[in-house]
Amino acid sequence: MLSIEALSHTYGALTALTEIDLEVAAGEVVCLLGPSGCGKSTLLRLAAGLEPLQQGRVRLAGEIVGEPRFTVPPERRRVGMVFQDFALFPHLTVAQNIAFGLADLPKAEQQSIARLWVERIGLADLAGAFPHTLSGGQQQRVALARALAPSPRLVLMDEPFSGLDVTLRDRLRDTTLALLTEARVATLLVTHDPDEAMRMADRIVLMQAGRIEQAGQPLDLYDHPVSAFAAAFFGSVTILKAHAENGQVVTDLGRFDVPVQSGPVTMIVRQEALHRALEGGVMATVAAARSLGREHLLSLMLGATAVTARWVEGRLPKVGERIPVTLDRHRVHLFPPEG
């Protein structure tokens, strides 16, 4: 449904995007993920037609809607947009906000579609309310309904949950994903939250410094990162420096094969890589221990190496205690130095 081809963009001397190729199929949710300043919001704005293209091409359903010196205005692209601040019209009611993009339809049909959507998002009793009387979660649902009501070909979402509290955010992610799935609409979602991307995306496009670092299904990026940046972006990790000799590194965590014959190596150890050993294992000293309720967060010393572990097994150990641990090697990733 959406095809972005060889797209590059600059702001003066700053390169925001470099040679981006991206496709989003009908019914697919693709998350643009990355740190602030990596170019993901710029890419979303260019896909929406909010900025002119300098280099590359944007197609919707095979139709060219943007290239240098030519752009189809956003309102003619049949694209729904949901932004971080929701951008609801304060002088319009909930139903009127939802009907805003339906101006080409007869009045009766506008009202019928608006009624359908206020019921679908669970706000039928607030159809006549104004945005300032709604909670943040209710405003988010109205913004999503307004984007979906005109049956868009594509929905673009820019950090739509970042201003909500944690409990509400989780619930609305599920509600939003259900509505998008039901509508079978192509969706491009910008987020800096890896948990949100893992939870919502069919595919994740991880960006760094205006380029695509890695793209694929969520578990592919988590289990098979292509770089230390990609590995460290998903969850808290311990980053260790090691040195390879004859294609191996020897550490306090064990011996590992590495992709270089000799030289420095970056080792990424996920917190879930270490577990309490039921039998065997190696002895670790507890340097710090904290209960997080459902799980324990531990700082462990294996020889001279400090690593952080997160597990749910057993009681919370005491500082200074020595406990046996085992290592899940699939949760350890090794890379040559970046750059």
Tab-separated table of C-alpha atoms in Angstrom:
chain	number	residue	atom	x	y	z
A	1	MET	CA	0.000	0.000	0.000
A	2	LEU	CA	2.854	2.383	0.895
A	3	SER	CA	6.126	2.292	-1.004
A	4	ILE	CA	9.053	4.591	-0.230
A	5	GLU	CA	11.924	4.446	-2.687
A	6	ALA	CA	15.479	5.799	-2.287
A	7	LEU	CA	14.310	8.655	-0.075
A	8	SER	CA	16.924	11.096	1.256
A	9	HIS	CA	16.354	14.381	3.057
A	10	THR	CA	18.463	17.174	4.522
A	11	TYR	CA	17.893	20.269	6.645
A	12	GLY	CA	20.685	22.582	5.596
A	13	ALA	CA	23.944	20.854	6.507
A	14	LEU	CA	22.125	18.195	8.568
A	15	THR	CA	21.393	14.902	6.824
A	16	ALA	CA	18.103	13.623	8.226
A	17	LEU	CA	17.555	10.567	5.975
A	18	THR	CA	19.792	8.625	3.601
A	19	GLU	CA	18.554	6.251	0.877
A	20	ILE	CA	15.481	4.901	2.687
A	21	ASP	CA	13.532	2.069	1.043
A	22	LEU	CA	10.398	0.904	2.845
A	23	GLU	CA	7.105	-0.840	2.073
A	24	VAL	CA	3.947	-1.299	4.150
A	25	ALA	CA	1.302	-3.777	2.998
A	26	ALA	CA	-2.444	-3.439	3.472
A	27	GLY	CA	-3.388	-4.667	6.955
A	28	GLU	CA	0.230	-4.523	8.155
A	29	VAL	CA	1.516	-2.544	11.146
A	30	VAL	CA	5.105	-1.387	10.659
A	31	CYS	CA	6.894	0.426	13.490
A	32	LEU	CA	9.623	2.959	12.847
A	33	LEU	CA	11.785	2.554	15.947
A	34	GLY	CA	14.866	4.435	17.055
A	35	PRO	CA	16.316	7.079	19.366
A	36	SER	CA	15.379	10.741	19.175
A	37	GLY	CA	16.874	12.431	16.122
A	38	CYS	CA	17.269	9.265	14.046
A	39	GLY	CA	14.889	10.535	11.320
A	40	LYS	CA	11.761	8.478	11.983
A	41	SER	CA	9.379	11.445	12.392
A	42	THR	CA	10.856	13.122	9.308
A	43	LEU	CA	10.192	9.942	7.346
A	44	LEU	CA	6.584	9.910	8.586
A	45	ARG	CA	6.053	13.557	7.584
A	46	LEU	CA	7.426	12.901	4.107
A	47	ALA	CA	5.136	9.880	3.717
A	48	ALA	CA	2.194	12.082	4.726
A	49	GLY	CA	3.074	14.828	2.254
A	50	LEU	CA	3.641	17.394	5.015
A	51	GLU	CA	7.051	18.265	3.536
A	52	PRO	CA	8.202	18.300	-0.103
A	53	LEU	CA	10.499	15.503	-1.221
A	54	GLN	CA	14.073	16.378	-2.114
A	55	GLN	CA	15.129	12.956	-3.356
A	56	GLY	CA	13.249	9.691	-3.847
A	57	ARG	CA	9.639	8.746	-4.425
A	58	VAL	CA	6.508	7.904	-2.414
A	59	ARG	CA	3.739	5.706	-3.829
A	60	LEU	CA	0.328	4.853	-2.407
A	61	ALA	CA	-1.389	1.807	-3.898
A	62	GLY	CA	1.000	2.067	-6.845
A	63	GLU	CA	0.216	5.733	-7.506
A	64	ILE	CA	3.038	8.272	-7.258
A	65	VAL	CA	2.031	10.841	-4.618
A	66	GLY	CA	5.405	12.439	-4.016
A	67	GLU	CA	8.704	13.028	-5.756
A	68	PRO	CA	10.932	16.099	-6.283
A	69	ARG	CA	8.906	19.007	-7.737
A	70	PHE	CA	5.662	17.030	-7.471
A	71	THR	CA	3.449	16.254	-4.487
A	72	VAL	CA	-0.160	15.286	-3.927
A	73	PRO	CA	-1.474	17.344	-0.983
A	74	PRO	CA	-2.019	15.378	2.257
A	75	GLU	CA	-5.795	15.877	2.165
A	76	ARG	CA	-5.973	14.169	-1.250
A	77	ARG	CA	-3.932	11.109	-0.296
A	78	ARG	CA	-6.595	9.306	1.790
A	79	VAL	CA	-4.185	9.107	4.684
A	80	GLY	CA	-5.262	9.172	8.335
A	81	MET	CA	-2.907	10.770	10.859
A	82	VAL	CA	-2.685	10.469	14.656
A	83	PHE	CA	-0.150	12.627	16.476
A	84	GLN	CA	1.247	12.720	19.993
A	85	ASP	CA	-0.993	15.626	21.061
A	86	PHE	CA	-4.038	14.106	19.244
A	87	ALA	CA	-4.776	17.544	17.593
A	88	LEU	CA	-8.520	17.403	18.191
A	89	PHE	CA	-10.550	20.475	17.298
A	90	PRO	CA	-11.514	22.076	20.638
A	91	HIS	CA	-14.666	23.732	19.274
A	92	LEU	CA	-16.080	20.474	17.872
A	93	THR	CA	-17.779	17.676	19.794
A	94	VAL	CA	-16.525	14.091	19.799
A	95	ALA	CA	-18.933	13.155	16.984
A	96	GLN	CA	-18.083	16.277	14.984
A	97	ASN	CA	-14.344	15.595	15.326
A	98	ILE	CA	-14.836	12.060	14.027
A	99	ALA	CA	-16.966	13.312	11.124
A	100	PHE	CA	-14.484	16.031	10.158
A	101	GLY	CA	-12.868	14.003	7.365
A	102	LEU	CA	-16.218	12.997	5.887
A	103	ALA	CA	-17.158	16.386	4.422
A	104	ASP	CA	-17.609	14.939	0.908
A	105	LEU	CA	-20.433	12.678	2.104
A	106	PRO	CA	-24.101	13.631	2.656
A	107	LYS	CA	-24.795	14.963	6.140
A	108	ALA	CA	-26.899	11.972	7.138
A	109	GLU	CA	-24.127	9.571	6.132
A	110	GLN	CA	-21.543	11.609	8.051
A	111	GLN	CA	-23.658	11.376	11.176
A	112	SER	CA	-24.260	7.653	10.685
A	113	ILE	CA	-20.539	6.886	10.355
A	114	ALA	CA	-19.712	9.097	13.343
A	115	ARG	CA	-22.305	7.263	15.478
A	116	LEU	CA	-20.818	3.929	14.401
A	117	TRP	CA	-17.327	5.009	15.461
A	118	VAL	CA	-18.265	6.531	18.825
A	119	GLU	CA	-19.878	3.185	19.639
A	120	ARG	CA	-16.874	1.247	18.350
A	121	ILE	CA	-14.481	3.190	20.604
A	122	GLY	CA	-16.827	2.923	23.591
A	123	LEU	CA	-17.722	6.632	23.863
A	124	ALA	CA	-21.353	6.640	22.696
A	125	ASP	CA	-22.427	8.464	25.862
A	126	LEU	CA	-19.850	11.218	25.162
A	127	ALA	CA	-20.695	11.871	21.505
A	128	GLY	CA	-21.740	15.430	22.333
A	129	ALA	CA	-18.841	16.188	24.683
A	130	PHE	CA	-15.978	18.545	23.846
A	131	PRO	CA	-12.315	17.411	23.867
A	132	HIS	CA	-11.310	19.380	26.984
A	133	THR	CA	-13.777	17.341	29.050
A	134	LEU	CA	-12.193	14.025	28.024
A	135	SER	CA	-9.327	12.105	29.600
A	136	GLY	CA	-6.116	11.570	27.640
A	137	GLY	CA	-7.122	8.016	26.805
A	138	GLN	CA	-10.530	9.099	25.561
A	139	GLN	CA	-8.961	11.813	23.395
A	140	GLN	CA	-6.588	9.238	21.917
A	141	ARG	CA	-9.513	6.995	20.951
A	142	VAL	CA	-11.326	9.929	19.324
A	143	ALA	CA	-8.198	10.844	17.345
A	144	LEU	CA	-7.887	7.249	16.120
A	145	ALA	CA	-11.569	7.086	15.167
A	146	ARG	CA	-11.251	10.376	13.263
A	147	ALA	CA	-8.296	8.920	11.344
A	148	LEU	CA	-10.111	5.666	10.513
A	149	ALA	CA	-13.628	6.990	9.797
A	150	PRO	CA	-12.908	8.056	6.158
A	151	SER	CA	-11.594	4.516	5.360
A	152	PRO	CA	-8.029	5.688	4.624
A	153	ARG	CA	-5.561	3.700	2.581
A	154	LEU	CA	-2.858	4.369	5.170
A	155	VAL	CA	-2.712	5.457	8.811
A	156	LEU	CA	0.355	7.323	10.093
A	157	MET	CA	0.889	7.523	13.866
A	158	ASP	CA	3.593	9.620	15.540
A	159	GLU	CA	4.265	8.627	19.180
A	160	PRO	CA	0.502	8.394	19.875
A	161	PHE	CA	0.849	6.841	23.358
A	162	SER	CA	3.864	8.673	24.783
A	163	GLY	CA	1.835	11.209	26.791
A	164	LEU	CA	-0.245	8.585	28.621
A	165	ASP	CA	0.434	6.893	31.956
A	166	VAL	CA	1.822	3.352	31.867
A	167	THR	CA	-1.363	1.437	32.771
A	168	LEU	CA	-3.534	3.384	30.332
A	169	ARG	CA	-0.879	3.160	27.633
A	170	ASP	CA	-0.866	-0.641	27.692
A	171	ARG	CA	-4.653	-0.845	27.504
A	172	LEU	CA	-4.901	1.630	24.633
A	173	ARG	CA	-2.181	-0.102	22.664
A	174	ASP	CA	-4.326	-3.235	22.671
A	175	THR	CA	-7.484	-1.283	21.782
A	176	THR	CA	-5.712	0.527	18.945
A	177	LEU	CA	-4.195	-2.646	17.550
A	178	ALA	CA	-7.624	-4.333	17.562
A	179	LEU	CA	-9.189	-1.404	15.647
A	180	LEU	CA	-6.362	-1.303	13.096
A	181	THR	CA	-6.565	-5.068	12.587
A	182	GLU	CA	-10.334	-4.890	12.124
A	183	ALA	CA	-9.995	-2.067	9.587
A	184	ARG	CA	-7.276	-3.954	7.637
A	185	VAL	CA	-5.501	-0.659	7.034
A	186	ALA	CA	-1.783	-0.230	6.357
A	187	THR	CA	-0.210	1.472	9.388
A	188	LEU	CA	3.130	3.179	9.925
A	189	LEU	CA	3.771	3.877	13.604
A	190	VAL	CA	6.656	5.961	14.978
A	191	THR	CA	7.915	5.105	18.452
A	192	HIS	CA	11.107	5.262	20.518
A	193	ASP	CA	9.808	2.506	22.836
A	194	PRO	CA	11.072	-0.992	21.909
A	195	ASP	CA	8.421	-2.670	24.086
A	196	GLU	CA	5.698	-0.823	22.191
A	197	ALA	CA	7.201	-1.841	18.859
A	198	MET	CA	7.503	-5.479	19.930
A	199	ARG	CA	3.913	-5.447	21.179
A	200	MET	CA	2.262	-3.819	18.169
A	201	ALA	CA	4.338	-4.382	15.048
A	202	ASP	CA	4.160	-7.021	12.357
A	203	ARG	CA	7.540	-5.646	11.278
A	204	ILE	CA	9.987	-3.289	12.973
A	205	VAL	CA	12.247	-0.885	11.086
A	206	LEU	CA	15.061	0.119	13.450
A	207	MET	CA	16.710	3.414	12.484
A	208	GLN	CA	19.970	5.063	13.464
A	209	ALA	CA	21.368	8.379	12.200
A	210	GLY	CA	18.960	8.620	9.251
A	211	ARG	CA	19.522	5.076	8.005
A	212	ILE	CA	17.756	1.751	8.443
A	213	GLU	CA	19.891	-0.313	10.812
A	214	GLN	CA	17.778	-3.472	10.645
A	215	ALA	CA	14.272	-4.435	9.569
A	216	GLY	CA	12.225	-7.574	10.131
A	217	GLN	CA	9.760	-9.319	12.405
A	218	PRO	CA	10.082	-8.358	16.085
A	219	LEU	CA	11.639	-11.638	17.236
A	220	ASP	CA	14.130	-11.548	14.363
A	221	LEU	CA	15.497	-8.232	15.606
A	222	TYR	CA	15.528	-9.403	19.210
A	223	ASP	CA	17.096	-12.817	18.632
A	224	HIS	CA	19.339	-11.988	15.666
A	225	PRO	CA	20.558	-8.375	15.921
A	226	VAL	CA	22.956	-7.287	13.176
A	227	SER	CA	24.943	-4.855	15.347
A	228	ALA	CA	25.718	-3.922	18.934
A	229	PHE	CA	23.384	-0.926	18.515
A	230	ALA	CA	20.512	-3.182	17.457
A	231	ALA	CA	21.175	-5.669	20.268
A	232	ALA	CA	21.401	-3.009	22.975
A	233	PHE	CA	18.291	-1.136	21.827
A	234	PHE	CA	15.932	-3.926	22.894
A	235	GLY	CA	15.927	-4.043	26.668
A	236	SER	CA	18.545	-3.385	29.318
A	237	VAL	CA	21.837	-5.146	28.707
A	238	THR	CA	25.367	-5.398	30.042
A	239	ILE	CA	27.952	-4.201	27.528
A	240	LEU	CA	31.395	-5.766	27.940
A	241	LYS	CA	34.650	-5.295	26.083
A	242	ALA	CA	36.624	-8.393	25.135
A	243	HIS	CA	39.528	-9.338	22.891
A	244	ALA	CA	39.478	-12.064	20.255
A	245	GLU	CA	42.326	-14.459	19.594
A	246	ASN	CA	42.092	-17.105	16.871
A	247	GLY	CA	38.367	-16.479	16.421
A	248	GLN	CA	37.482	-16.843	20.093
A	249	VAL	CA	37.168	-14.744	23.235
A	250	VAL	CA	37.713	-16.101	26.723
A	251	THR	CA	35.784	-14.280	29.471
A	252	ASP	CA	34.579	-14.881	33.011
A	253	LEU	CA	31.272	-15.885	31.371
A	254	GLY	CA	32.958	-18.583	29.280
A	255	ARG	CA	34.550	-19.115	25.881
A	256	PHE	CA	32.773	-17.837	22.754
A	257	ASP	CA	33.299	-18.067	19.004
A	258	VAL	CA	33.344	-14.592	17.437
A	259	PRO	CA	33.101	-13.187	13.884
A	260	VAL	CA	36.674	-11.804	13.924
A	261	GLN	CA	39.982	-13.655	14.126
A	262	SER	CA	41.645	-11.180	16.455
A	263	GLY	CA	41.091	-7.748	17.938
A	264	PRO	CA	38.532	-5.984	20.157
A	265	VAL	CA	34.992	-7.340	20.465
A	266	THR	CA	31.823	-5.884	21.975
A	267	MET	CA	29.826	-8.380	24.024
A	268	ILE	CA	26.117	-7.699	24.689
A	269	VAL	CA	24.639	-9.748	27.565
A	270	ARG	CA	20.874	-9.550	27.980
A	271	GLN	CA	19.556	-9.461	31.545
A	272	GLU	CA	17.598	-12.681	31.011
A	273	ALA	CA	20.773	-14.522	29.901
A	274	LEU	CA	21.697	-15.487	33.482
A	275	HIS	CA	19.609	-17.903	35.558
A	276	ARG	CA	19.934	-19.503	38.957
A	277	ALA	CA	21.411	-22.964	38.395
A	278	LEU	CA	19.482	-25.927	39.778
A	279	GLU	CA	22.618	-28.034	39.486
A	280	GLY	CA	26.147	-27.318	38.302
A	281	GLY	CA	26.757	-23.816	36.970
A	282	VAL	CA	29.383	-21.318	38.064
A	283	MET	CA	29.450	-19.359	41.301
A	284	ALA	CA	28.562	-15.671	41.256
A	285	THR	CA	28.643	-13.134	44.073
A	286	VAL	CA	25.603	-10.910	44.605
A	287	ALA	CA	26.760	-7.271	44.582
A	288	ALA	CA	23.245	-5.763	44.689
A	289	ALA	CA	19.708	-7.156	44.783
A	290	ARG	CA	16.346	-5.497	44.342
A	291	SER	CA	12.853	-6.964	44.188
A	292	LEU	CA	10.647	-5.564	41.395
A	293	GLY	CA	7.618	-7.498	42.575
A	294	ARG	CA	7.220	-10.114	39.876
A	295	GLU	CA	10.973	-10.476	39.364
A	296	HIS	CA	14.376	-9.797	40.886
A	297	LEU	CA	17.016	-7.412	39.528
A	298	LEU	CA	20.521	-8.478	40.520
A	299	SER	CA	24.041	-7.205	40.049
A	300	LEU	CA	26.340	-10.201	39.940
A	301	MET	CA	30.119	-10.578	39.944
A	302	LEU	CA	31.543	-13.493	37.980
A	303	GLY	CA	35.222	-13.232	38.707
A	304	ALA	CA	36.121	-9.636	37.832
A	305	THR	CA	33.126	-9.194	35.502
A	306	ALA	CA	29.983	-7.370	36.647
A	307	VAL	CA	26.718	-8.303	34.929
A	308	THR	CA	23.069	-7.485	35.556
A	309	ALA	CA	20.513	-10.288	35.744
A	310	ARG	CA	16.731	-10.268	35.906
A	311	TRP	CA	14.896	-13.409	36.932
A	312	VAL	CA	11.797	-14.701	38.709
A	313	GLU	CA	13.288	-17.839	40.242
A	314	GLY	CA	13.137	-18.340	43.992
A	315	ARG	CA	13.755	-15.911	46.808
A	316	LEU	CA	15.614	-12.620	46.609
A	317	PRO	CA	19.271	-13.393	47.437
A	318	LYS	CA	21.235	-11.324	49.946
A	319	VAL	CA	24.114	-8.987	49.058
A	320	GLY	CA	27.390	-10.892	49.422
A	321	GLU	CA	25.755	-14.283	48.930
A	322	ARG	CA	27.358	-16.683	46.472
A	323	ILE	CA	24.905	-18.456	44.180
A	324	PRO	CA	25.289	-20.860	41.234
A	325	VAL	CA	24.234	-19.471	37.853
A	326	THR	CA	23.992	-20.728	34.291
A	327	LEU	CA	24.243	-18.722	31.068
A	328	ASP	CA	21.852	-18.868	28.103
A	329	ARG	CA	24.301	-18.342	25.250
A	330	HIS	CA	21.499	-17.435	22.821
A	331	ARG	CA	21.069	-14.242	24.870
A	332	VAL	CA	24.713	-13.206	24.408
A	333	HIS	CA	25.677	-11.367	21.214
A	334	LEU	CA	29.200	-10.512	20.049
A	335	PHE	CA	30.197	-7.944	17.453
A	336	PRO	CA	33.334	-6.277	16.128
A	337	PRO	CA	33.637	-2.612	17.179
A	338	GLU	CA	31.197	-0.368	15.297
A	339	GLY	CA	32.610	2.225	12.936
